[in-house]
CSV table of C-alpha atoms in Angstrom, one decimal:
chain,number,residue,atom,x,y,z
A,1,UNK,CA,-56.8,35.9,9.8
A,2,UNK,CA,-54.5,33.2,11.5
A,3,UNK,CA,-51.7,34.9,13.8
A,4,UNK,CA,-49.1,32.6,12.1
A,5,UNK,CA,-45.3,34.1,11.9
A,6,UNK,CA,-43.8,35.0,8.6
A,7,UNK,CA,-42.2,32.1,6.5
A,8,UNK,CA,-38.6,31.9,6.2
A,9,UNK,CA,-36.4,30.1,3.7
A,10,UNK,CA,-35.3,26.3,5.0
A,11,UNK,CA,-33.0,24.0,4.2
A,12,UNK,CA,-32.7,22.2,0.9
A,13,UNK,CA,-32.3,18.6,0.4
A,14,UNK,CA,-30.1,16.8,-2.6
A,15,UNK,CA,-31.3,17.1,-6.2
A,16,UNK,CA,-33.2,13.8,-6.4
A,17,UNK,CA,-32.4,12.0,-9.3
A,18,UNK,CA,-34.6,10.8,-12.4
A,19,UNK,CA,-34.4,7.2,-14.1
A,20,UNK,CA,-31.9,7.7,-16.7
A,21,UNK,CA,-34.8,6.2,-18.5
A,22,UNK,CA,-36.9,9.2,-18.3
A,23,UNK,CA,-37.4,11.1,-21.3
A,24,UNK,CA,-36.4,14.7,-20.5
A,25,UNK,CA,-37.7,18.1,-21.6
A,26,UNK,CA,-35.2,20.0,-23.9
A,27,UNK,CA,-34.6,22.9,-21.0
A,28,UNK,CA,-32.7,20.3,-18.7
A,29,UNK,CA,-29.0,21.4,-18.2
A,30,UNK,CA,-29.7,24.7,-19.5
A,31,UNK,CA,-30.0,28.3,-18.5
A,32,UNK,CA,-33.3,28.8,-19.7
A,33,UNK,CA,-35.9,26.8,-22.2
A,34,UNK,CA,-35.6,27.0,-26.1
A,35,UNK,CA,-38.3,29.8,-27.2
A,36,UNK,CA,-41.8,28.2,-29.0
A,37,UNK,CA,-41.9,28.7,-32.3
A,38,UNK,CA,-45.1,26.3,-33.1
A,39,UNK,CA,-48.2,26.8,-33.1
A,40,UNK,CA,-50.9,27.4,-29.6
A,41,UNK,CA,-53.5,24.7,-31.8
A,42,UNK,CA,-52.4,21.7,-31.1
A,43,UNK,CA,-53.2,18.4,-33.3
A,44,UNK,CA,-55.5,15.6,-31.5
A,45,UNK,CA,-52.1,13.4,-31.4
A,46,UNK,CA,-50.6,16.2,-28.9
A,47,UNK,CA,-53.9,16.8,-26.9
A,48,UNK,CA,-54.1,12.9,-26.3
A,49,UNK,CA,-50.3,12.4,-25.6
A,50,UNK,CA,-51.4,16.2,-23.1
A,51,UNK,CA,-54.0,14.0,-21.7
A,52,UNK,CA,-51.6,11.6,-20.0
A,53,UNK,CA,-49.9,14.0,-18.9
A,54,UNK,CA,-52.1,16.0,-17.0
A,55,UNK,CA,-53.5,12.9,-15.5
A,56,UNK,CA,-50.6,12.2,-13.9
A,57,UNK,CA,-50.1,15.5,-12.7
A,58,UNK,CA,-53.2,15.5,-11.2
A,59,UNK,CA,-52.3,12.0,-9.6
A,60,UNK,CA,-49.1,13.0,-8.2
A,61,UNK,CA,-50.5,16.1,-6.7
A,62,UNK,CA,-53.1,14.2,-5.1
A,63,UNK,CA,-50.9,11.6,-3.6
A,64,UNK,CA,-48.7,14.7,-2.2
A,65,UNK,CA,-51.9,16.3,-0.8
A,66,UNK,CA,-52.7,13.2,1.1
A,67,UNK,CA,-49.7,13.9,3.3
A,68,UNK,CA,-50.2,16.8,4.1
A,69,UNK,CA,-50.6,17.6,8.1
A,70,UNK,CA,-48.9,19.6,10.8
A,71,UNK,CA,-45.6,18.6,11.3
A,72,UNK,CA,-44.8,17.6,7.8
A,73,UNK,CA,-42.2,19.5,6.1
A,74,UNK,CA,-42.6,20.6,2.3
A,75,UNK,CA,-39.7,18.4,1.3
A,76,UNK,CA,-41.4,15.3,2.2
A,77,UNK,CA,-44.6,16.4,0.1
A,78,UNK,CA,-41.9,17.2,-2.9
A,79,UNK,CA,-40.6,13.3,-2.5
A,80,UNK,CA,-44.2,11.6,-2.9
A,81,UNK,CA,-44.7,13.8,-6.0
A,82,UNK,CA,-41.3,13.1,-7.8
A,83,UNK,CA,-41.2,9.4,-6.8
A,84,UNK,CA,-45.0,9.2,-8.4
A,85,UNK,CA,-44.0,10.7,-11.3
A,86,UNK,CA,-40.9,8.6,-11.6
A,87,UNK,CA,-42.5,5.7,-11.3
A,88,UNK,CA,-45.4,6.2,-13.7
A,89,UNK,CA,-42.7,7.2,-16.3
A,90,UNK,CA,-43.1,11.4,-16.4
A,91,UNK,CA,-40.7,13.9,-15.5
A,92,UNK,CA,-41.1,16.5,-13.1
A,93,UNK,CA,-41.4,19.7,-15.2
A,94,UNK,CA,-40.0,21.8,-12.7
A,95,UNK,CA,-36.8,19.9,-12.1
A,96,UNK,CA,-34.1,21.6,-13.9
A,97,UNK,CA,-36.3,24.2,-15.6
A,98,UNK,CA,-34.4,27.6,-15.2
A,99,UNK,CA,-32.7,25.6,-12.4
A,100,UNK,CA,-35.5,25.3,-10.2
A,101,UNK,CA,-34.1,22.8,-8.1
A,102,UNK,CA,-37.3,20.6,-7.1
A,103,UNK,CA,-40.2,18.6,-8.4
A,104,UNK,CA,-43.1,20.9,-7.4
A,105,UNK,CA,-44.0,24.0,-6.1
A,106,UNK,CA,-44.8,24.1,-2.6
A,107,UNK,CA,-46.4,27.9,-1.6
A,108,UNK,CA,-47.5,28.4,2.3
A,109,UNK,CA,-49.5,31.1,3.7
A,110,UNK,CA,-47.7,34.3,1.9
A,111,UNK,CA,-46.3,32.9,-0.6
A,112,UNK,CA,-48.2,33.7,-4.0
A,113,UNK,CA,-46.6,31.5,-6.3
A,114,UNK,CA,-43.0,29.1,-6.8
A,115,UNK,CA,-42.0,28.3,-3.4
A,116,UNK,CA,-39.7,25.9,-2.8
A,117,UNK,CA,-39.7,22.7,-1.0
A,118,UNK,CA,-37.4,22.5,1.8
A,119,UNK,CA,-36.9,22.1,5.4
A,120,UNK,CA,-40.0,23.5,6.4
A,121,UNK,CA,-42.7,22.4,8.9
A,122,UNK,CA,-46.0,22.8,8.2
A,123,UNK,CA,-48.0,24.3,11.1
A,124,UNK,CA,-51.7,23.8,12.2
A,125,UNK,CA,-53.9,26.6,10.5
A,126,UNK,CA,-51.4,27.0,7.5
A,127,UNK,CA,-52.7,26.5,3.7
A,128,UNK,CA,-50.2,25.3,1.5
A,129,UNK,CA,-50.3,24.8,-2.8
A,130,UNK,CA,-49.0,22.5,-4.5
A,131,UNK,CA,-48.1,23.2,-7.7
A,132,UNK,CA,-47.3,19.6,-10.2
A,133,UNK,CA,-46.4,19.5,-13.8
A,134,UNK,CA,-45.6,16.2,-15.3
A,135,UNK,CA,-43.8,15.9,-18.8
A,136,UNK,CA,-44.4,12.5,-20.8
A,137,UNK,CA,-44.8,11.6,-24.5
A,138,UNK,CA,-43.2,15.0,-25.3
A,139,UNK,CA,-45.2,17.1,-23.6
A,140,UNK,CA,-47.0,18.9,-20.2
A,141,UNK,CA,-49.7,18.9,-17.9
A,142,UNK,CA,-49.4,21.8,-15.0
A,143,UNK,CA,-52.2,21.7,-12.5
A,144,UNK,CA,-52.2,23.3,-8.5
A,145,UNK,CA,-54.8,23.5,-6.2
A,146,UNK,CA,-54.5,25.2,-2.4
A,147,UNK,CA,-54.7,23.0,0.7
A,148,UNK,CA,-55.9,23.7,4.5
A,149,UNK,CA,-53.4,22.0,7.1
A,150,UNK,CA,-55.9,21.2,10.2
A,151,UNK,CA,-57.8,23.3,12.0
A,152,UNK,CA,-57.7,26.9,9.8
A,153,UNK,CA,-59.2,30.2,10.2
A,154,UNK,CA,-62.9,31.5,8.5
A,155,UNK,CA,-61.1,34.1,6.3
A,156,UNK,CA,-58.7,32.2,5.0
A,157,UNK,CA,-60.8,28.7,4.1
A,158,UNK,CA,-62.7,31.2,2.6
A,159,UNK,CA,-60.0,32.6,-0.1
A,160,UNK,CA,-59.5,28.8,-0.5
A,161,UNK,CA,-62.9,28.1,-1.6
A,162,UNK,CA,-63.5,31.1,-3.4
A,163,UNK,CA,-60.6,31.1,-5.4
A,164,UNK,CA,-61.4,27.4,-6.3
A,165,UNK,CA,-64.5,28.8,-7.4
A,166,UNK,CA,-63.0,31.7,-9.6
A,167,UNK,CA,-61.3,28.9,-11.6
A,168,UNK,CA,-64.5,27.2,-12.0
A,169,UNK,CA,-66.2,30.3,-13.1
A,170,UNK,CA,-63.1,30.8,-15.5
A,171,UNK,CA,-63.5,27.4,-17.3
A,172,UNK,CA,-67.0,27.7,-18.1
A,173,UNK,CA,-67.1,31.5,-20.2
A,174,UNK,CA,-64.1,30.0,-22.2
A,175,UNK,CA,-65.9,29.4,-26.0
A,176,UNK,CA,-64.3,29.6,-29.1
A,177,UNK,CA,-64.7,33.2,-30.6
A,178,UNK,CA,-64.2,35.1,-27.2
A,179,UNK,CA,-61.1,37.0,-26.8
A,180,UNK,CA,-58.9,35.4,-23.7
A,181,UNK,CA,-59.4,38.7,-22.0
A,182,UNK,CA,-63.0,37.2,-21.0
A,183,UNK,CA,-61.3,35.0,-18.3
A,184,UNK,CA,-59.5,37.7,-16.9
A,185,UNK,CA,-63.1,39.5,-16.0
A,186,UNK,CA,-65.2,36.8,-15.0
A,187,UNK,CA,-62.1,36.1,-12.3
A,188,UNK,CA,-61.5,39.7,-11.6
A,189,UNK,CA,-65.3,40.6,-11.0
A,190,UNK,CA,-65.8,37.7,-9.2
A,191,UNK,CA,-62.9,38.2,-6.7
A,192,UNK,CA,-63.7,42.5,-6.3
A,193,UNK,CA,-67.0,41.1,-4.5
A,194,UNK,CA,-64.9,39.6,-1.8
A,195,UNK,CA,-62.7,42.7,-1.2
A,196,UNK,CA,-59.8,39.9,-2.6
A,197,UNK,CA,-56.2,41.1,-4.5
A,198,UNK,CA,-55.4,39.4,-8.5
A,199,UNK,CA,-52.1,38.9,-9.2
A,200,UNK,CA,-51.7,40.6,-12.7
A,201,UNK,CA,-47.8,39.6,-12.7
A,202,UNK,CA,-48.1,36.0,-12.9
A,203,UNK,CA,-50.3,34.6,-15.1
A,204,UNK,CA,-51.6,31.4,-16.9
A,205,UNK,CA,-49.8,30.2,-20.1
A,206,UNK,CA,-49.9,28.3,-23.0
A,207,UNK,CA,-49.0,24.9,-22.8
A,208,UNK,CA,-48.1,21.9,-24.5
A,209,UNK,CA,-44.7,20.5,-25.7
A,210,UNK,CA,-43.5,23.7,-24.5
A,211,UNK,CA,-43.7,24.7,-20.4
A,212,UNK,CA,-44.6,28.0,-21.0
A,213,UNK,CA,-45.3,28.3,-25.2
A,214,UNK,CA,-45.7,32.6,-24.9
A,215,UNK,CA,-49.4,32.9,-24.8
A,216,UNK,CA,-50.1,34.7,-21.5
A,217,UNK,CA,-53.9,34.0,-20.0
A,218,UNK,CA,-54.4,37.1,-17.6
A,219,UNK,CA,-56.8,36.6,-14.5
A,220,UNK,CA,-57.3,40.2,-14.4
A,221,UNK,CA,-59.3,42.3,-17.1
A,222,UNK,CA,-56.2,43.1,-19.4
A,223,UNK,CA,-57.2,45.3,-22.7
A,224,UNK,CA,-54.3,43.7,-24.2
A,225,UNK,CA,-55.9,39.9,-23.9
A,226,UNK,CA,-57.1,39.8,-27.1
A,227,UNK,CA,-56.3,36.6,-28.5
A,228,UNK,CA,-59.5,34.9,-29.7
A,229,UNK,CA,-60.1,31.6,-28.2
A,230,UNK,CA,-59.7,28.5,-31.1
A,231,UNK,CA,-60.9,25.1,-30.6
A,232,UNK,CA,-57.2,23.2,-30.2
A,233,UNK,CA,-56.0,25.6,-28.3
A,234,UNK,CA,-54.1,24.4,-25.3
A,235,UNK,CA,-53.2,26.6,-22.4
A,236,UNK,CA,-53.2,26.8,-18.1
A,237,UNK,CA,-55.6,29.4,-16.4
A,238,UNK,CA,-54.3,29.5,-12.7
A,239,UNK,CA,-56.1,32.9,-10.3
A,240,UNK,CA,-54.0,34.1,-7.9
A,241,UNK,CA,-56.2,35.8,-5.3
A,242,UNK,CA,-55.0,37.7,-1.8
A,243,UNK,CA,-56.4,39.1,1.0
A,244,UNK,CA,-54.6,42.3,0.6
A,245,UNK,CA,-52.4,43.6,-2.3
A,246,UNK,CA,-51.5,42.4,-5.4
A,247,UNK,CA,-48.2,43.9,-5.5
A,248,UNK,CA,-45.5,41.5,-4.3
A,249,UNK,CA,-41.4,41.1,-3.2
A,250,UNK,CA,-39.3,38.1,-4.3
A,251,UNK,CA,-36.8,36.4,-2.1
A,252,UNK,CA,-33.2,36.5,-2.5
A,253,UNK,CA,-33.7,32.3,-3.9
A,254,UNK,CA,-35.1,34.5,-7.3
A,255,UNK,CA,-38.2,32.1,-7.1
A,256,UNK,CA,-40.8,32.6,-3.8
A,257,UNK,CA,-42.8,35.4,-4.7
A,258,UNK,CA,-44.7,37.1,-1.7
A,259,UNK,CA,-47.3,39.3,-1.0
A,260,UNK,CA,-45.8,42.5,-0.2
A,261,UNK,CA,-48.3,43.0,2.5
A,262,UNK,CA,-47.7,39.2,3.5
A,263,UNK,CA,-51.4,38.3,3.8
A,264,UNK,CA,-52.2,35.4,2.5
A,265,UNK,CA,-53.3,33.8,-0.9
A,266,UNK,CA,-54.5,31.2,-2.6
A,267,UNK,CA,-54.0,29.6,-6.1
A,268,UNK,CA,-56.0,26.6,-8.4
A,269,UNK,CA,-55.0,25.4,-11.8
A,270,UNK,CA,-56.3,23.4,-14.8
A,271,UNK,CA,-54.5,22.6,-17.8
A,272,UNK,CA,-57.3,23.2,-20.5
A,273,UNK,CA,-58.0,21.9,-24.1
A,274,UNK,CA,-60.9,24.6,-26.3
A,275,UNK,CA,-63.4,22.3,-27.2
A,276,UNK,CA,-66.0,23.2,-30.4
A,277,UNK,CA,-68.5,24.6,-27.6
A,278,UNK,CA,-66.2,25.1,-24.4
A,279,UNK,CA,-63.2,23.4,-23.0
A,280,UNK,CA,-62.1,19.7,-21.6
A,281,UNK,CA,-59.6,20.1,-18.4
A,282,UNK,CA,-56.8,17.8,-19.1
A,283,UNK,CA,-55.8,17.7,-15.3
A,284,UNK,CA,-57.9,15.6,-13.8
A,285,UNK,CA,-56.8,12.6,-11.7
């Protein structure tokens, strides 16, 4: 693996400010979201309005990506990701929500999941996520997907593309009638093969005009997954894989989780919709 020091936390730029325009989620100024109470089948009207959504998600993670090189620091990736958002009429999901103070996720190296864009610098042989959720029309679309900057090591372009390929495997056993607990196996079977950690505490989600509407979606195979799958049902399945552990610390900003071993680790996401005989990904660009 790359002989790249430990990250540290940067420095944080201004809040960047949203058109007042903008329609915002209901979480915004508050401590913590109002709990979901509705129901995790949504009607056509809300998988449509999710569709927009996730499009531009996908769009505005995809114009950050295109950025990314050494020398560029994850602040600068946050500002191409909130601006396209702005200006295609979404707001950053993030921004605000349990005072998160930016407009995407940015995890290097270490960091599993909900880093935060700051000050820094992005070296040769780093992978970086990006994680982008975009709320329009009443609604979300979350998607991530894990980056190499330049020239990166064998083991860790690896976990990239294996990881990428424990989503894909993911997407495809979801069918109406299976229990959710069938996602969790395909990923954690697939990733034993490789020797590779799953992150059991962080899961995927149900989503829709809620962030996060309570349904968890383990990528591990959890006994207590048993939720059967429904066509309608709208919810996020995002693997965390590592090289090492599972287990992880949290830094004193109560957000970047690491590896407590600090190896490193990759993450994909798709916002999905259950289809009568599988599933459509709402997150593509």
């Amino acid at each position: 693996m790359s002989g790249q020091s430990l990250l540290v936390p940067g420095e944080l730029s201004p809040t960047r400010s949203v058109p007042g325009n903008i329609r915002r989620p209901e979480y915004v100024g508050k401590p913590a979201p109002t709990p979901y109470t509705g129901p995790e089948v949504q009607t056509p009207e809300t998988v449509e309005a999710m569709r927009v959504a996730g499009r531009i998600a996908a769009r505005a993670m995809a114009e950050a990506a295109k950025l990314i090189a050494p020398g560029v620091t994850t602040d600068e990736l946050d500002k191409v990701a909130h601006e396209y958002m702005c200006d295609h009429g979404a707001y950053p999901s993030t921004l605000g929500y349990r005072n998160f103070p930016k407009s995407l996720c940015t995890s290097v190296n270490e960091v599993i999941c909900h880093g935060i864009p700051d000050s820094t610098v992005l070296r040769d042989g780093d992978i970086i996520n990006l994680d982008v959720t975009a709320y329009i029309g009443g609604v979300h679309g979350d998607n991530n997907a894990t980056y190499l900057v330049g020239d990166v090591d064998e083991e860790s372009r690896l976990l990239v593309e294996r990881t990428r390929e424990s989503l894909n495997r993911a997407i495809k056993a979801v069918k109406p009638g299976r229990q959710i607990n069938v996602i969790g196996r395909v990923i954690e079977s697939y990733a034993k093969r490789f020797g590779y950690g799953v992150v059991r505490d962080f899961t995927g989600h149900g989503i829709n005009s809620s962030f996060h509407s309570g349904l968890i979606i383990p990528h591990y195979d959890s006994p207590h997954a048993t939720t059967v799958i429904q066509p309608g049902m709208t919810f996020t399945i995002e693997p965390m894989l590592t090289l090492g552990t599972h287990e992880y610390d949290m830094w004193d900003d109560g957000w970047t989780v690491v590896t407590k071993d600090r190896k490193r680790t990759a993450q994909f996401e798709h916002t999905l919709v259950v289809t009568e005989t599988g599933t459509e990904i709402l997150t593509l660009p």
